[in-house]
PDB file of C-alpha atoms in Angstrom:
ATOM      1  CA  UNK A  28      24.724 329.172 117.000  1.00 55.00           C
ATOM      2  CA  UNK A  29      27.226 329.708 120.036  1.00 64.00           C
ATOM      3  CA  UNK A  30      25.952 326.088 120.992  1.00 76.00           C
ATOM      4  CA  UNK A  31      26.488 324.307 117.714  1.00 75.00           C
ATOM      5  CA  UNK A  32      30.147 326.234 117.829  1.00 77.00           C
ATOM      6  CA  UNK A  33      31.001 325.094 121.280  1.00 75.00           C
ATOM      7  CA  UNK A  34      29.688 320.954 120.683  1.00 81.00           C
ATOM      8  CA  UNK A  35      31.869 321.224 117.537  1.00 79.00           C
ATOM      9  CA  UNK A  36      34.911 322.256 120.105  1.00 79.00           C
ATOM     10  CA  UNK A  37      34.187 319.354 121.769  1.00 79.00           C
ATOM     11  CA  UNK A  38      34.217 317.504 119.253  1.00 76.00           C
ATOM     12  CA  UNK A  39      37.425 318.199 118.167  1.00 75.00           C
ATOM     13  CA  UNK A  40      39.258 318.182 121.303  1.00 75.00           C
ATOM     14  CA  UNK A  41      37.551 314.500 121.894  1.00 77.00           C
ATOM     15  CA  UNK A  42      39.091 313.215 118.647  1.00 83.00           C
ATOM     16  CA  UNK A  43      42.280 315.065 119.769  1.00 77.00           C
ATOM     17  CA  UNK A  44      42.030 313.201 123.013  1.00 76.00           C
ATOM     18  CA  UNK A  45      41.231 310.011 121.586  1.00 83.00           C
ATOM     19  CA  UNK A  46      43.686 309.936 118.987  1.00 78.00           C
ATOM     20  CA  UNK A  47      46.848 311.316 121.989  1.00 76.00           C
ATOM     21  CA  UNK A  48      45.409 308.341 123.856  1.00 75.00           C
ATOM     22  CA  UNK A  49      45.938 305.924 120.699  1.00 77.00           C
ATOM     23  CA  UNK A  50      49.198 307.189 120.403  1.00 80.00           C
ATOM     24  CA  UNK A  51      50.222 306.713 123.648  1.00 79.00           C
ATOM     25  CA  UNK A  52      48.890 302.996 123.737  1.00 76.00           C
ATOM     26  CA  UNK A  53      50.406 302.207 120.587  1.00 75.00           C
ATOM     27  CA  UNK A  54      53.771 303.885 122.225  1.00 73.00           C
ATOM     28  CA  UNK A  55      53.369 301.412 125.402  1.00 73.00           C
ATOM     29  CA  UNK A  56      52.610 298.918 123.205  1.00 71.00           C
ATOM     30  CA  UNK A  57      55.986 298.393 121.487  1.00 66.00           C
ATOM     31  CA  UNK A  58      57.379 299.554 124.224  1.00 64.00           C
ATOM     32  CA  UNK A  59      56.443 296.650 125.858  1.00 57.00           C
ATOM     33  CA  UNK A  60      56.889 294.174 123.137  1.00 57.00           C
ATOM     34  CA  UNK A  61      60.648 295.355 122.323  1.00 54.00           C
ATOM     35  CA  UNK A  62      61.526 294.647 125.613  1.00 49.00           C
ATOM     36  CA  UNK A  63      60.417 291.248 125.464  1.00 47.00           C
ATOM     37  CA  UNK A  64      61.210 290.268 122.193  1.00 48.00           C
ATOM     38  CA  UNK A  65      64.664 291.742 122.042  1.00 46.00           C
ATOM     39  CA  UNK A  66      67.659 290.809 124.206  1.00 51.00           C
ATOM     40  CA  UNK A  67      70.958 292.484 124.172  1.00 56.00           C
ATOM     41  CA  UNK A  68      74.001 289.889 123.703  1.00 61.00           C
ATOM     42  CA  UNK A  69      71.531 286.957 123.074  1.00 56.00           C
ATOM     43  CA  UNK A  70      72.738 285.675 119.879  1.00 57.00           C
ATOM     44  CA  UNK A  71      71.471 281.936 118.425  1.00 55.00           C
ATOM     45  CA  UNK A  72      74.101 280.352 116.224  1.00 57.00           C
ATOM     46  CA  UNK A  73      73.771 277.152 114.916  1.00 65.00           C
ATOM     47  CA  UNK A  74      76.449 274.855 113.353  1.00 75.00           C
ATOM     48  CA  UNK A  75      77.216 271.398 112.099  1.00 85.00           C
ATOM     49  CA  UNK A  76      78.850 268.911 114.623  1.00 88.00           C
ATOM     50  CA  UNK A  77      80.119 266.003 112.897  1.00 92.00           C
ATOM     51  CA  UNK A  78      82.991 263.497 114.213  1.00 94.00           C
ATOM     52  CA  UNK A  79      84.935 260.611 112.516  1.00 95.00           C
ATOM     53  CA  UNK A  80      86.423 258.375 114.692  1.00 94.00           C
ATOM     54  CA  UNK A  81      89.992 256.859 112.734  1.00 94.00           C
ATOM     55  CA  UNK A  82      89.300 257.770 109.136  1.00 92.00           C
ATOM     56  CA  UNK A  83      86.593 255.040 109.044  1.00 91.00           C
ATOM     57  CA  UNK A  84      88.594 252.446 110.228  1.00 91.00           C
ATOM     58  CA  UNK A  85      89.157 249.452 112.439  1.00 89.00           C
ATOM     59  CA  UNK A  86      90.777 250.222 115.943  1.00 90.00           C
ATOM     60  CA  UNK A  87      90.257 246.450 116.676  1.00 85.00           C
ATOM     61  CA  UNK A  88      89.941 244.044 114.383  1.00 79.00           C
ATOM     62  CA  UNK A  89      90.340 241.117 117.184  1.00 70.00           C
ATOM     63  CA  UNK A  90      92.817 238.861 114.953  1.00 67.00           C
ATOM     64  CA  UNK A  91      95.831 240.192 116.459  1.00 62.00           C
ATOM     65  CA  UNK A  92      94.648 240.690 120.329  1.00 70.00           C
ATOM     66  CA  UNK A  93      95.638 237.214 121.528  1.00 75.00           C
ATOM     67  CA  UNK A  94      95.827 238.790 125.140  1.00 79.00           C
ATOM     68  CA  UNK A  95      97.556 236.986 127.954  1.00 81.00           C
ATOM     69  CA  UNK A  96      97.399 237.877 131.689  1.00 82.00           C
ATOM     70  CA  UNK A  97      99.163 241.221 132.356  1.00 81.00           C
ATOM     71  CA  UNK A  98      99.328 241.566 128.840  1.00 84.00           C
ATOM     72  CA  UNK A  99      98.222 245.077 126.936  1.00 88.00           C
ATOM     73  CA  UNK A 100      97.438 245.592 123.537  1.00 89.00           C
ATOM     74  CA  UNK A 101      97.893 249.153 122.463  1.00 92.00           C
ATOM     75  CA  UNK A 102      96.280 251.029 119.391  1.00 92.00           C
ATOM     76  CA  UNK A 103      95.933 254.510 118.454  1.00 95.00           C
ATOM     77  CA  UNK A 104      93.961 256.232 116.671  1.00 96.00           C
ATOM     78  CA  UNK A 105      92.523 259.828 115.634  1.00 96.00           C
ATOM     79  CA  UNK A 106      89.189 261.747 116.412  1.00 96.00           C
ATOM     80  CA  UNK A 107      88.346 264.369 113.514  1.00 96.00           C
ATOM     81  CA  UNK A 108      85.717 267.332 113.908  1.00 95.00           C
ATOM     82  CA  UNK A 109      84.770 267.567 110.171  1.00 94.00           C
ATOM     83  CA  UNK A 110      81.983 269.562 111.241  1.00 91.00           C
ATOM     84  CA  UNK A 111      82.035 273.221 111.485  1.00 91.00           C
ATOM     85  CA  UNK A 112      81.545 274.266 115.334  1.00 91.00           C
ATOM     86  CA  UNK A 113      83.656 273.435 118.285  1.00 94.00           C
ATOM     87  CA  UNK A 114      82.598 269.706 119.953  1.00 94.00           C
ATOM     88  CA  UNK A 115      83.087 268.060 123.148  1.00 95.00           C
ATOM     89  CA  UNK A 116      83.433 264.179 122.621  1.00 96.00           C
ATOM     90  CA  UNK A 117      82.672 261.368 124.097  1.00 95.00           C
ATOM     91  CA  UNK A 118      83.904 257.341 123.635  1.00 95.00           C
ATOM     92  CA  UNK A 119      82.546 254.374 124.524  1.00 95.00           C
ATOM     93  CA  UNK A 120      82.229 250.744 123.961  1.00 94.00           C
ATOM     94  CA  UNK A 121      78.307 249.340 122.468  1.00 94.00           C
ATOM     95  CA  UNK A 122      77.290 245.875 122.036  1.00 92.00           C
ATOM     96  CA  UNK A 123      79.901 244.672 124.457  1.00 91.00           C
ATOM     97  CA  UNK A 124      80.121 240.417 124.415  1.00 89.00           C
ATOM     98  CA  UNK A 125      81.724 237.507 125.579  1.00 86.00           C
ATOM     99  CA  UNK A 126      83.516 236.367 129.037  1.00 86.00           C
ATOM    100  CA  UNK A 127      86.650 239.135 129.098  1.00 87.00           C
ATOM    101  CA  UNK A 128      84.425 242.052 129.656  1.00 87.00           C
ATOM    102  CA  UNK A 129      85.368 241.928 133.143  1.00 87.00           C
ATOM    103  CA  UNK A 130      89.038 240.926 132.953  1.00 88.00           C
ATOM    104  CA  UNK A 131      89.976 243.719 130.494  1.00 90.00           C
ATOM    105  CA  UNK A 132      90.887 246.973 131.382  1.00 92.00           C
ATOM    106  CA  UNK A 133      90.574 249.985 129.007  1.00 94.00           C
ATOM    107  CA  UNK A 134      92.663 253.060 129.429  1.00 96.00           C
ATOM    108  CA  UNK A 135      92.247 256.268 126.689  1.00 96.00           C
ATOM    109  CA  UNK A 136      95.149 258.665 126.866  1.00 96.00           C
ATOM    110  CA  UNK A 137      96.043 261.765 124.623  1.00 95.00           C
ATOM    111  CA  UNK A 138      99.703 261.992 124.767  1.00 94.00           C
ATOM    112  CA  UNK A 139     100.908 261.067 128.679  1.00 94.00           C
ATOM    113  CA  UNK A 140      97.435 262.191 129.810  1.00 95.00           C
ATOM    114  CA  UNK A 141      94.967 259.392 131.349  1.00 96.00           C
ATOM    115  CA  UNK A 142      91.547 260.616 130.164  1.00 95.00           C
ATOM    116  CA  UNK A 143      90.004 257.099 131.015  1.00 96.00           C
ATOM    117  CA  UNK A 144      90.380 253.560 133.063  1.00 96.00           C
ATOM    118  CA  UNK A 145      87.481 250.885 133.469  1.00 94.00           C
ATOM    119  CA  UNK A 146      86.524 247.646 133.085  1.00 93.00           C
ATOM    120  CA  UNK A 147      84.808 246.690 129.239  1.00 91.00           C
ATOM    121  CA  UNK A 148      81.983 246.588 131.012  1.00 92.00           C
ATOM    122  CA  UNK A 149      81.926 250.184 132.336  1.00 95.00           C
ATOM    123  CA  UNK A 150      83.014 251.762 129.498  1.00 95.00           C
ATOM    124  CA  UNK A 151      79.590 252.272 128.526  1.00 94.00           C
ATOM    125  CA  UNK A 152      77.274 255.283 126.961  1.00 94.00           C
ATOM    126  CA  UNK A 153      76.110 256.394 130.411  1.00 94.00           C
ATOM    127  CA  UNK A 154      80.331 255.785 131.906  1.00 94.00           C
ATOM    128  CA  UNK A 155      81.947 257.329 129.118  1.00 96.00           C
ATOM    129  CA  UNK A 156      85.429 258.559 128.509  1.00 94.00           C
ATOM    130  CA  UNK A 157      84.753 262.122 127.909  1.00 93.00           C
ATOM    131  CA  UNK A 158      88.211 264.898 126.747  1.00 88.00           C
ATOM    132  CA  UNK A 159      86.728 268.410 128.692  1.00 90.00           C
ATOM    133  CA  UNK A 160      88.941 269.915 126.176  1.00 92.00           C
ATOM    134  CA  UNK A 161      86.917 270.935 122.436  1.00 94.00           C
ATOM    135  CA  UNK A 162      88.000 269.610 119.320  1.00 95.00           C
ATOM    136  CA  UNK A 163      87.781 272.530 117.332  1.00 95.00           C
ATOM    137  CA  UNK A 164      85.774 272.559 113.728  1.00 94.00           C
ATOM    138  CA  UNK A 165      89.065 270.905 111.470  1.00 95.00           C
ATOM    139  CA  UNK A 166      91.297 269.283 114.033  1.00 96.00           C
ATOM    140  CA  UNK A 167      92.459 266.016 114.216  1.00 97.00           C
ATOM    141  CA  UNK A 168      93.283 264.351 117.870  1.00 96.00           C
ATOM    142  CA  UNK A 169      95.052 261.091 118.244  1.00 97.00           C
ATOM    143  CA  UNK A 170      94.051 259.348 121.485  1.00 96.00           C
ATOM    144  CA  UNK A 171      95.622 256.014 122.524  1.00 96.00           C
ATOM    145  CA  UNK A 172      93.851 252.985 124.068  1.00 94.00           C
ATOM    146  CA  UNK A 173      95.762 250.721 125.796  1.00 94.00           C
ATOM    147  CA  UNK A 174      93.421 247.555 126.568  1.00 92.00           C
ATOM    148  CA  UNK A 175      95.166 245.405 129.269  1.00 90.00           C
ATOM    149  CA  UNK A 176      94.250 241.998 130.718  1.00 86.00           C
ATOM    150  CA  UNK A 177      94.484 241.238 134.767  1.00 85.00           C
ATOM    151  CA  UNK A 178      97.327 239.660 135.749  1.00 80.00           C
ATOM    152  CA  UNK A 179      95.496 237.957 138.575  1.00 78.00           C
ATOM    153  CA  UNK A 180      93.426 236.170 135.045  1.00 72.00           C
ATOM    154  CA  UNK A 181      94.923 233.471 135.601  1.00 69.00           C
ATOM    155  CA  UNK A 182      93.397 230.172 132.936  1.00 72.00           C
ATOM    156  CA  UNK A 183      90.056 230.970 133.995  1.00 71.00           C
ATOM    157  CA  UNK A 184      89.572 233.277 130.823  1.00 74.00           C
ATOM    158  CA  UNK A 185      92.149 231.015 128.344  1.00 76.00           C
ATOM    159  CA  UNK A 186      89.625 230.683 125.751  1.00 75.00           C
ATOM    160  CA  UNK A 187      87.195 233.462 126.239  1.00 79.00           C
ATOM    161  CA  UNK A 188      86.999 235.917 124.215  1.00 82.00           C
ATOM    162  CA  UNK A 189      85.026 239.643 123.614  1.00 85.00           C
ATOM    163  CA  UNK A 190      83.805 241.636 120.807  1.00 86.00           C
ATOM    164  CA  UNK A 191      82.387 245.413 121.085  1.00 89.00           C
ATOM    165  CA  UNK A 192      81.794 248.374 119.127  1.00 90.00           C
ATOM    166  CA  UNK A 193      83.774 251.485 119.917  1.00 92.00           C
ATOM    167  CA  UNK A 194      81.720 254.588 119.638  1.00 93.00           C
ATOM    168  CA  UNK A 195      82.330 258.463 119.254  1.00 93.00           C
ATOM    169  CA  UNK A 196      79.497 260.650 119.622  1.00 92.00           C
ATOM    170  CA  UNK A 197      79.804 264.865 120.334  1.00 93.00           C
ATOM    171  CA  UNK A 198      78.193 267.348 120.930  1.00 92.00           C
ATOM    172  CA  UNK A 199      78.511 271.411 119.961  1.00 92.00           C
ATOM    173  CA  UNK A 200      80.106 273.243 122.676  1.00 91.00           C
ATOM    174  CA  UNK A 201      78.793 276.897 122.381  1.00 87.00           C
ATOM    175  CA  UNK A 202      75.902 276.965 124.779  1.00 85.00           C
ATOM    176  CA  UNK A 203      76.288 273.840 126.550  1.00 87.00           C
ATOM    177  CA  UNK A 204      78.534 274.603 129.762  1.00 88.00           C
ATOM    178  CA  UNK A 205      77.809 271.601 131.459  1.00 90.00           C
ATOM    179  CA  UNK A 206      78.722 269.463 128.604  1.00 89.00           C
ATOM    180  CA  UNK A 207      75.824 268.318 128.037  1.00 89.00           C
ATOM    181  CA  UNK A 208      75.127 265.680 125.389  1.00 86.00           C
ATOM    182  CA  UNK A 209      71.166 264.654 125.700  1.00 77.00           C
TER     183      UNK A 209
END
């Protein structure tokens, strides 16, 4: 009898044992997880970035850019972010044609500020003319581009011509310090 009493106090403090032991691995256990899974200050947002470059219309229409040496046609026109997060913006010229692409210059200002200056040809997706600055979610910015021809032109380009496709594209700023946009 003082055997059977003393395996059945084993017993018991082997469950007790066991089941502190589960405890204390179950403990560790999200212990460990929670301080993987969880991050203080690590917050994922995610908005809508969406640009319209002037309303939908024509910056160019080429019937009124008879350009002559020296000469600069100037247009402006607005950038809306109808989206609703902050977006860094980019311009540039696709499907560029025809013999001025090298005797045009393109220059994109805001206001007195110079934000670009290249050649039609550089202008391109990979040489864009990127504002640092964010358009924030509702606001409107009116850029101007002044498109000049060489003076040094000359004949040589008298009946060329050029046609193009000027693009916007952005990209949300939150999270993308390096302003990223692929």
């Amino acid at each position: 009898m003082h055997n059977a009493k003393g395996i059945k106090k084993r017993a018991v403090l082997h469950i007790a044992v066991i089941g502190a032991l589960g405890v204390m691995l179950a403990l560790t256990t999200l212990a460990l997880v929670t301080s993987f899974v969880r991050k203080e200050d690590n917050l994922f947002e995610t908005g809508q970035v969406k640009i319209e470059l002037n309303g939908g219309q024509t910056i160019f229409n080429g019937e009124d850019m008879n350009l002559e040496p020296g000469r600069a046609a100037v247009r402006t026109f607005t950038v809306e972010n109808v989206g609703n997060a902050d977006a860094y913006v980019r311009l540039y010229l696709e499907n560029v044609e025809g013999s001025l692409e090298n005797a045009l210059t393109f220059a994109i200002y805001e206001g007195e500020e110079q934000l670009y200056s290249g050649k039609a040809s550089e202008l391109t997706k990979e040489n864009p003319c990127i504002d640092k600055r964010a358009l924030a979610a509702g606001e409107i910015r009116t850029l101007t581009a002044v498109v000049t021809m060489e003076e040094e032109a000359g004949n040589a380009y008298e009946d060329g011509g050029l046609t193009f496709d000027m693009t916007a594209d952005a990209v949300q700023v939150r999270n993308n310090p390096d302003i990223a946009f692929e």
